[in-house]
Tab-separated table of C-alpha atoms and ligand atoms in Angstrom:
chain	number	residue	atom	x	y	z
Y	1	UNK	CA	-24.268	-0.527	9.818
Y	2	UNK	CA	-21.214	-2.373	8.596
Y	3	UNK	CA	-18.713	0.288	7.663
Y	4	UNK	CA	-15.042	1.039	7.363
Y	5	UNK	CA	-14.433	4.030	9.592
Y	6	UNK	CA	-11.591	6.330	8.576
Y	7	UNK	CA	-10.151	8.858	10.988
Y	8	UNK	CA	-9.127	12.039	9.187
Y	9	UNK	CA	-7.093	13.583	11.984
Y	10	UNK	CA	-4.997	10.427	12.261
Y	11	UNK	CA	-4.247	10.438	8.552
Y	12	UNK	CA	-3.192	14.079	8.818
Y	13	UNK	CA	-1.081	13.224	11.837
Y	14	UNK	CA	0.672	10.566	9.754
Y	15	UNK	CA	1.225	12.890	6.794
Y	16	UNK	CA	2.721	15.465	9.146
Y	17	UNK	CA	4.860	12.819	10.857
Y	18	UNK	CA	6.320	11.889	7.471
Y	19	UNK	CA	6.823	15.557	6.590
Y	20	UNK	CA	8.738	16.163	9.814
Y	21	UNK	CA	11.032	13.245	9.068
Y	22	UNK	CA	12.190	14.532	5.699
Y	23	UNK	CA	13.796	17.628	4.284
Y	24	UNK	CA	12.982	16.746	0.666
Y	25	UNK	CA	9.684	16.754	-1.268
Y	26	UNK	CA	7.058	14.157	-0.398
Y	27	UNK	CA	5.270	12.403	-3.226
Y	28	UNK	CA	2.034	11.038	-1.758
Y	29	UNK	CA	1.328	7.588	-3.178
Y	30	UNK	CA	-2.440	7.028	-3.412
Y	31	UNK	CA	-2.665	4.000	-5.670
Y	32	UNK	CA	-5.286	1.294	-5.250
Y	33	UNK	CA	-8.069	3.771	-4.421
Y	34	UNK	CA	-5.799	5.505	-1.939
Y	35	UNK	CA	-4.913	2.195	-0.238
Y	36	UNK	CA	-8.616	1.484	0.100
Y	37	UNK	CA	-9.278	4.780	1.888
Y	38	UNK	CA	-10.658	6.555	-1.170
Y	39	UNK	CA	-8.583	8.178	-3.902
Y	40	UNK	CA	-10.013	11.699	-3.808
Y	41	UNK	CA	-10.196	11.614	-0.016
Y	42	UNK	CA	-6.491	10.817	0.341
Y	43	UNK	CA	-5.641	13.467	-2.252
Y	44	UNK	CA	-7.650	15.975	-0.219
Y	45	UNK	CA	-5.859	15.011	3.012
Y	46	UNK	CA	-2.492	15.486	1.313
Y	47	UNK	CA	-3.586	18.796	-0.177
Y	48	UNK	CA	-4.730	20.062	3.205
Y	49	UNK	CA	-1.278	19.186	4.550
Y	50	UNK	CA	0.419	21.131	1.782
Y	51	UNK	CA	1.373	18.218	-0.470
Y	52	UNK	CA	0.749	18.858	-4.153
Y	53	UNK	CA	2.511	15.879	-5.668
Y	54	UNK	CA	0.628	12.597	-6.010
Y	55	UNK	CA	1.546	9.212	-7.466
Y	56	UNK	CA	-0.806	6.531	-8.796
Y	57	UNK	CA	-0.506	3.310	-10.760
Y	58	UNK	CA	-3.445	3.626	-13.142
Y	59	UNK	CA	-3.944	6.362	-15.761
Y	60	UNK	CA	-7.612	6.182	-14.838
Y	61	UNK	CA	-6.701	7.401	-11.343
Y	62	UNK	CA	-5.120	10.516	-12.821
Y	63	UNK	CA	-8.342	11.140	-14.717
Y	64	UNK	CA	-10.455	10.683	-11.582
Y	65	UNK	CA	-8.260	13.095	-9.643
Y	66	UNK	CA	-8.549	15.756	-12.357
Y	67	UNK	CA	-12.328	15.250	-12.442
Y	68	UNK	CA	-12.440	15.640	-8.664
Y	69	UNK	CA	-10.884	19.055	-9.064
Y	70	UNK	CA	-7.213	18.373	-8.420
Y	71	UNK	CA	-6.223	20.355	-11.462
Y	72	UNK	CA	-2.929	21.923	-10.399
Y	73	UNK	CA	-1.272	19.032	-8.594
Y	74	UNK	CA	1.472	16.995	-10.191
Y	75	UNK	CA	0.426	13.376	-10.726
Y	76	UNK	CA	3.096	10.780	-11.407
Y	77	UNK	CA	1.931	7.631	-13.133
Y	78	UNK	CA	4.237	5.059	-11.544
Y	79	UNK	CA	4.521	2.670	-14.452
Y	80	UNK	CA	5.460	2.810	-18.053
Y	81	UNK	CA	2.908	1.837	-20.641
Y	82	UNK	CA	2.890	0.937	-24.311
Y	83	UNK	CA	-0.913	1.004	-24.505
Y	84	UNK	CA	-2.143	3.854	-26.673
Y	85	UNK	CA	-5.306	4.485	-24.673
Y	86	UNK	CA	-3.229	4.867	-21.487
Y	87	UNK	CA	-0.790	7.194	-23.236
Y	88	UNK	CA	-3.681	9.352	-24.425
Y	89	UNK	CA	-5.014	9.532	-20.850
Y	90	UNK	CA	-1.599	10.732	-19.703
Y	91	UNK	CA	-1.749	13.511	-22.295
Y	92	UNK	CA	-5.346	14.397	-21.440
Y	93	UNK	CA	-4.622	14.604	-17.720
Y	94	UNK	CA	-1.175	16.219	-18.170
Y	95	UNK	CA	0.146	13.603	-15.762
Y	96	UNK	CA	3.843	12.839	-15.495
Y	97	UNK	CA	4.607	9.627	-17.351
Y	98	UNK	CA	7.078	6.931	-16.411
Y	99	UNK	CA	9.478	5.759	-19.072
Y	100	UNK	CA	10.765	2.292	-18.301
Y	101	UNK	CA	11.722	1.103	-21.773
Y	102	UNK	CA	12.645	2.561	-25.150
Y	103	UNK	CA	9.405	1.269	-26.613
Y	104	UNK	CA	7.388	3.140	-23.993
Y	105	UNK	CA	9.444	6.281	-24.754
Y	106	UNK	CA	8.898	5.901	-28.486
Y	107	UNK	CA	5.138	5.507	-28.136
Y	108	UNK	CA	4.802	8.271	-25.555
Y	109	UNK	CA	6.693	10.577	-27.869
Y	110	UNK	CA	4.392	9.737	-30.795
Y	111	UNK	CA	1.232	10.401	-28.769
Y	112	UNK	CA	2.660	13.622	-27.332
Y	113	UNK	CA	3.644	14.823	-30.802
Y	114	UNK	CA	0.227	13.983	-32.207
Y	115	UNK	CA	-1.319	16.093	-29.458
Y	116	UNK	CA	1.152	18.868	-30.072
Y	117	UNK	CA	2.532	18.814	-26.549
Y	118	UNK	CA	5.657	18.049	-24.564
Y	119	UNK	CA	5.127	15.596	-21.723
Y	120	UNK	CA	7.015	15.368	-18.469
Y	121	UNK	CA	8.376	11.949	-17.693
Y	122	UNK	CA	10.385	10.283	-14.964
Y	123	UNK	CA	12.790	7.554	-15.997
Y	124	UNK	CA	12.522	4.310	-14.105
Y	125	UNK	CA	15.541	2.184	-13.285
Y	126	UNK	CA	15.070	-1.479	-12.400
Y	127	UNK	CA	17.497	-2.145	-9.558
Y	128	UNK	CA	16.015	-5.477	-8.513
Y	129	UNK	CA	12.222	-5.340	-8.589
Y	130	UNK	CA	12.289	-6.895	-12.044
Y	131	UNK	CA	9.234	-5.087	-13.331
Y	132	UNK	CA	9.314	-1.716	-15.109
Y	133	UNK	CA	12.555	0.088	-15.796
Y	134	UNK	CA	15.926	0.103	-17.518
Y	135	UNK	CA	18.656	-2.139	-16.202
Y	136	UNK	CA	21.872	-0.690	-14.840
Y	137	UNK	CA	23.604	-2.030	-17.953
Y	138	UNK	CA	21.314	-0.028	-20.251
Y	139	UNK	CA	22.759	3.394	-19.552
Y	140	UNK	CA	22.983	4.211	-23.251
Y	141	UNK	CA	19.266	3.640	-23.629
Y	142	UNK	CA	18.594	5.849	-20.620
Y	143	UNK	CA	20.713	8.607	-22.148
Y	144	UNK	CA	18.795	8.333	-25.400
Y	145	UNK	CA	15.541	9.056	-23.525
Y	146	UNK	CA	17.040	12.459	-22.708
Y	147	UNK	CA	18.278	13.156	-26.211
Y	148	UNK	CA	16.174	11.370	-28.817
Y	149	UNK	CA	12.575	12.218	-28.008
Y	150	UNK	CA	11.585	15.816	-28.724
Y	151	UNK	CA	8.180	15.577	-27.085
Y	152	UNK	CA	9.413	14.088	-23.819
Y	153	UNK	CA	10.969	16.208	-21.127
Y	154	UNK	CA	12.713	14.216	-18.404
Y	155	UNK	CA	11.870	15.750	-15.020
Y	156	UNK	CA	12.846	12.917	-12.709
Y	157	UNK	CA	14.380	9.501	-12.215
Y	158	UNK	CA	13.480	6.778	-9.767
Y	159	UNK	CA	13.640	3.139	-8.776
Y	160	UNK	CA	11.512	0.961	-6.522
Y	161	UNK	CA	12.763	-1.093	-3.578
Y	162	UNK	CA	11.591	-4.676	-3.319
Y	163	UNK	CA	12.984	-5.599	0.099
Y	164	UNK	CA	13.051	-2.471	2.272
Y	165	UNK	CA	10.850	-4.226	4.846
Y	166	UNK	CA	12.927	-7.394	5.015
Y	167	UNK	CA	16.522	-7.176	3.775
Y	168	UNK	CA	19.145	-4.522	4.519
Y	169	UNK	CA	21.595	-6.203	2.205
Y	170	UNK	CA	19.325	-6.184	-0.853
Y	171	UNK	CA	18.109	-2.681	-0.100
Y	172	UNK	CA	21.626	-1.243	0.166
Y	173	UNK	CA	22.502	-3.014	-3.058
Y	174	UNK	CA	19.536	-1.451	-4.878
Y	175	UNK	CA	20.421	1.919	-3.385
Y	176	UNK	CA	24.019	1.615	-4.635
Y	177	UNK	CA	22.961	0.591	-8.150
Y	178	UNK	CA	20.505	3.476	-8.381
Y	179	UNK	CA	22.970	6.053	-7.078
Y	180	UNK	CA	25.575	4.815	-9.496
Y	181	UNK	CA	23.228	5.242	-12.483
Y	182	UNK	CA	22.239	8.736	-11.361
Y	183	UNK	CA	25.854	9.762	-10.792
Y	184	UNK	CA	26.891	8.535	-14.222
Y	185	UNK	CA	24.084	10.496	-15.841
Y	186	UNK	CA	24.992	13.632	-13.926
Y	187	UNK	CA	28.657	13.196	-14.802
Y	188	UNK	CA	27.628	13.003	-18.463
Y	189	UNK	CA	25.847	16.338	-18.084
Y	190	UNK	CA	22.213	15.215	-17.887
Y	191	UNK	CA	19.772	16.996	-15.623
Y	192	UNK	CA	18.036	14.113	-13.826
Y	193	UNK	CA	15.431	16.281	-12.121
Y	194	UNK	CA	13.763	14.785	-9.062
Y	195	UNK	CA	15.716	11.741	-7.860
Y	196	UNK	CA	13.601	9.453	-5.685
Y	197	UNK	CA	13.765	5.925	-4.317
Y	198	UNK	CA	12.492	5.490	-0.743
Y	199	UNK	CA	9.098	4.024	0.071
Y	200	UNK	CA	7.595	3.907	3.573
Y	201	UNK	CA	9.697	1.020	4.877
Y	202	UNK	CA	12.920	2.614	3.611
Y	203	UNK	CA	12.033	5.997	5.100
Y	204	UNK	CA	11.475	4.547	8.555
Y	205	UNK	CA	14.308	2.002	8.494
Y	206	UNK	CA	17.181	3.907	6.880
Y	207	UNK	CA	18.471	7.361	7.618
Y	208	UNK	CA	20.201	8.082	4.362
Y	209	UNK	CA	17.942	7.059	1.510
Y	210	UNK	CA	15.831	10.136	0.962
Y	211	UNK	CA	17.861	11.473	-2.010
Y	212	UNK	CA	15.842	14.225	-3.765
Y	213	UNK	CA	12.382	13.045	-2.739
Y	214	UNK	CA	10.431	10.135	-1.252
Y	215	UNK	CA	7.354	8.225	-2.450
Y	216	UNK	CA	5.251	7.346	0.538
Y	217	UNK	CA	1.999	5.412	0.692
Y	218	UNK	CA	1.580	2.944	3.535
Y	219	UNK	CA	2.985	5.300	6.168
Y	220	UNK	CA	0.142	7.724	5.443
Y	221	UNK	CA	-2.373	5.122	6.576
Y	222	UNK	CA	-0.168	4.129	9.495
Y	223	UNK	CA	1.066	0.745	8.408
Y	224	UNK	CA	4.773	0.215	7.889
Y	225	UNK	CA	6.129	-3.315	8.026
Y	226	UNK	CA	9.139	-3.946	10.226
Y	227	UNK	CA	9.612	-0.407	11.446
Y	228	UNK	CA	9.423	0.405	15.141
Y	229	UNK	CA	8.602	3.618	16.970
Y	230	UNK	CA	7.384	5.341	13.855
Y	231	UNK	CA	4.995	7.666	15.680
Y	232	UNK	CA	2.391	6.761	13.051
Y	233	UNK	CA	-1.191	6.021	14.065
Y	234	UNK	CA	-3.651	3.423	12.770
Y	235	UNK	CA	-6.228	5.245	10.683
Y	236	UNK	CA	-9.176	2.984	10.072
Y	237	UNK	CA	-11.198	0.070	11.362
Y	238	UNK	CA	-14.092	-2.080	10.248
Y	239	UNK	CA	-17.139	-1.934	12.451
Y	240	UNK	CA	-20.157	-4.207	12.410
Y	241	UNK	CA	-22.964	-4.930	14.835
Y	242	UNK	CA	-23.155	-8.303	16.530
Y	243	UNK	CA	-26.025	-10.044	14.734
Y	244	UNK	CA	-26.920	-12.517	17.457
Y	245	UNK	CA	-25.639	-14.102	20.663
Y	246	UNK	CA	-26.215	-17.472	22.280
Y	247	UNK	CA	-24.879	-20.126	24.647
Y	248	UNK	CA	-23.276	-23.339	23.452
Y	249	UNK	CA	-22.975	-26.329	25.807
Y	250	UNK	CA	-19.634	-27.954	26.566
Y	251	UNK	CA	-18.467	-30.235	23.731
Y	252	UNK	CA	-20.306	-28.406	20.921
Y	253	UNK	CA	-18.473	-27.922	17.614
Y	254	UNK	CA	-18.241	-24.631	15.840
Y	255	UNK	CA	-17.558	-23.421	12.285
Y	256	UNK	CA	-16.511	-25.176	9.064
Y	257	UNK	CA	-14.468	-28.287	9.592
Y	258	UNK	CA	-15.573	-28.241	13.240
Y	259	UNK	CA	-12.297	-26.445	13.868
Y	260	UNK	CA	-13.228	-25.730	17.468
Y	261	UNK	CA	-15.019	-27.656	20.218
Y	262	UNK	CA	-16.172	-25.855	23.345
Y	263	UNK	CA	-14.427	-26.969	26.527
Y	264	UNK	CA	-17.028	-25.383	28.796
Y	265	UNK	CA	-20.420	-23.776	28.381
Y	266	UNK	CA	-19.568	-20.834	26.154
Y	267	UNK	CA	-21.452	-17.683	25.288
Y	268	UNK	CA	-20.777	-16.680	21.702
Y	269	UNK	CA	-21.491	-13.673	19.548
Y	270	UNK	CA	-21.915	-14.040	15.792
Y	271	UNK	CA	-20.785	-11.196	13.553
Y	272	UNK	CA	-21.491	-11.162	9.807
Y	273	UNK	CA	-17.922	-10.243	8.886
Y	274	UNK	CA	-15.632	-12.725	7.207
Y	275	UNK	CA	-13.013	-13.275	4.572
Y	276	UNK	CA	-15.154	-11.661	1.855
Y	277	UNK	CA	-15.040	-8.413	3.826
Y	278	UNK	CA	-11.258	-8.568	4.053
Y	279	UNK	CA	-10.896	-9.981	7.552
Y	280	UNK	CA	-7.576	-11.830	7.869
Y	281	UNK	CA	-7.014	-11.739	4.121
Y	282	UNK	CA	-3.706	-9.972	4.644
Y	283	UNK	CA	-2.570	-12.634	7.067
Y	284	UNK	CA	-2.552	-15.284	4.374
Y	285	UNK	CA	0.730	-17.090	4.195
Y	286	UNK	CA	3.509	-15.477	2.235
Y	287	UNK	CA	5.664	-18.376	1.134
Y	288	UNK	CA	7.397	-17.067	-1.956
Y	289	UNK	CA	10.813	-17.513	-0.437
Y	290	UNK	CA	12.057	-20.596	1.355
Y	291	UNK	CA	12.833	-18.421	4.372
Y	292	UNK	CA	9.227	-17.187	4.476
Y	293	UNK	CA	8.052	-20.753	4.290
Y	294	UNK	CA	10.155	-21.757	7.311
Y	295	UNK	CA	9.013	-18.657	9.222
Y	296	UNK	CA	5.418	-19.533	8.398
Y	297	UNK	CA	5.787	-23.082	9.721
Y	298	UNK	CA	7.474	-21.769	12.868
Y	299	UNK	CA	4.836	-19.149	13.538
Y	300	UNK	CA	1.997	-21.592	12.915
Y	301	UNK	CA	3.474	-24.153	15.313
Y	302	UNK	CA	4.100	-21.408	17.856
Y	303	UNK	CA	0.457	-20.417	17.532
Y	304	UNK	CA	-0.500	-24.058	18.048
Y	305	UNK	CA	1.522	-24.377	21.250
Y	306	UNK	CA	0.808	-20.963	22.711
Y	307	UNK	CA	-2.785	-20.953	21.430
Y	308	UNK	CA	-2.258	-17.389	20.270
Y	309	UNK	CA	-5.618	-16.017	19.282
Y	310	UNK	CA	-7.183	-13.541	16.951
Y	311	UNK	CA	-8.972	-10.722	18.713
Y	312	UNK	CA	-11.985	-8.550	17.929
Y	313	UNK	CA	-12.814	-5.541	20.102
Y	314	UNK	CA	-16.287	-5.228	21.647
Y	315	UNK	CA	-17.250	-2.478	24.094
Y	316	UNK	CA	-13.583	-1.617	24.526
Y	317	UNK	CA	-12.537	-5.167	25.398
Y	318	UNK	CA	-10.848	-7.929	23.385
Y	319	UNK	CA	-12.913	-10.981	22.588
Y	320	UNK	CA	-11.309	-13.956	20.885
Y	321	UNK	CA	-12.303	-15.656	17.664
Y	322	UNK	CA	-13.460	-19.265	17.953
Y	323	UNK	CA	-13.054	-21.752	15.090
Y	324	UNK	CA	-12.376	-20.899	11.479
Y	325	UNK	CA	-13.417	-17.568	10.084
Y	326	UNK	CA	-15.972	-18.126	7.330
Y	327	UNK	CA	-16.577	-16.355	4.066
Y	328	UNK	CA	-19.117	-14.155	5.781
Y	329	UNK	CA	-19.032	-14.891	9.510
Y	330	UNK	CA	-16.876	-14.666	12.583
Y	331	UNK	CA	-17.747	-16.144	15.968
Y	332	UNK	CA	-16.257	-14.748	19.170
Y	333	UNK	CA	-16.227	-15.909	22.771
Y	334	UNK	CA	-18.057	-13.403	24.997
Y	335	UNK	CA	-18.362	-15.589	28.102
Y	336	UNK	CA	-18.237	-13.343	31.146
Y	337	UNK	CA	-18.338	-10.164	29.072
Y	338	UNK	CA	-21.068	-7.559	29.099
Y	339	UNK	CA	-22.119	-7.849	25.466
Y	340	UNK	CA	-25.542	-7.698	23.790
Y	341	UNK	CA	-26.709	-8.413	20.255
Y	342	UNK	CA	-26.466	-5.125	18.363
Y	343	UNK	CA	-23.265	-4.031	20.126
Y	344	UNK	CA	-20.550	-2.913	17.760
Y	345	UNK	CA	-17.582	-5.173	17.043
Y	346	UNK	CA	-14.358	-3.576	15.814
Y	347	UNK	CA	-12.021	-5.404	13.422
Y	348	UNK	CA	-8.465	-4.402	12.686
Y	349	UNK	CA	-8.172	-4.805	8.917
Y	350	UNK	CA	-5.664	-3.359	6.510
Y	351	UNK	CA	-7.744	-0.969	4.389
Y	352	UNK	CA	-6.389	-2.350	1.120
Y	353	UNK	CA	-8.207	-5.605	1.842
Y	354	UNK	CA	-11.531	-4.105	2.912
Y	355	UNK	CA	-14.110	-5.063	0.314
Y	356	UNK	CA	-14.788	-2.009	-1.907
Y	357	UNK	CA	-18.554	-2.516	-1.478
Y	358	UNK	CA	-18.300	-1.715	2.239
Y	359	UNK	CA	-19.126	1.963	2.771
Y	360	UNK	CA	-16.304	4.224	3.920
Y	361	UNK	CA	-17.319	6.561	6.704
Y	362	UNK	CA	-15.064	9.543	7.344
Y	363	UNK	CA	-14.938	10.918	10.881
K	1	LIG	C1	3.365	1.537	-3.762
K	1	LIG	C2	4.561	2.221	-4.259
K	1	LIG	C3	5.252	3.113	-3.432
K	1	LIG	C4	4.859	3.382	-1.992
K	1	LIG	O1	5.176	2.295	-1.206
K	1	LIG	P1	4.734	2.259	0.347
K	1	LIG	O2	5.404	1.062	0.863
K	1	LIG	O3	3.255	2.133	0.353
K	1	LIG	O4	5.195	3.523	0.951
K	1	LIG	C5	6.337	3.753	-3.963
K	1	LIG	N1	6.737	3.534	-5.232
K	1	LIG	C6	6.096	2.679	-6.057
K	1	LIG	C7	6.605	2.490	-7.438
K	1	LIG	C8	4.988	2.000	-5.604
K	1	LIG	O5	4.358	1.151	-6.411
């Protein structure tokens, strides 16, 4: 059966590895269906490792977690919202809101008042991500969140790093802006509560960014960009049986666009896994910045000259992909390997890209 296999002990190993690295509270980020692993499952893993503070992006996720029985844990909704339905869900789930603008504070306060409650909220500072949050220059607005809204209790403040995986300079700049805002608030006598900034990349790349707490997602599933020797383990893989095998003669084309022509008689295996399942989706080119564009061109030409190949594991051995990967199919070269139709092929896929319709199997 095609399935995404998730290894519980490896996820726990990763949670514990993160815990050992820090001396401040860990907020377990489980957005996007727990990075594709399953929301309630990831919450359970964190709970079993003693973590009772979760963070999600959708109010609906807070609701799901409460319904799944996570009634005591603190759930931070990591975005502000001016949508009444979302605000009501925050009240209903007694989640911790994010206030990133005065309008979101005003509306949150109204909904909290209407429900006769006081809601916890963390203030978000935009230090460079350019999405939610107050700018450094809006300190007066930030102060008014503390003072002007009776039904909001500020219990934390945070910012989000945009470049922790790729730029020391930008990351240190964001860190400095954030620290400056927090220090000014403290100097003015405000209790900022939990002060948090670092994500996975920042935790594993910088020693001194933990502040009062860290928000960690990717590290829990063992994937941190541009960090070496993390001690983290990969936690999941896609498995699928080989549907059929056959021999192709020399000079036979293969796949869409005839992207490959056999140079010798070649035994192939066909596996019904392709882009729609998430295979190689994460490897799509990232060319937002000119530098990324140049790096992309360089890496593609390097691949062309070195013929670097994409691998799939079968019976413990690497087999290489031939031709273009299709929407639903991948072809691998099994010449000289001991492989039969029905043998299991293992694909390394980032869980966030694994099609949600593929069953998750927990081992
Ligand atoms: C996703 C996210 C995180 C966690 O980032 P990782 O790189 O997965 O550790 C932290 N904070 C915010 C606001 C996020 O959206």
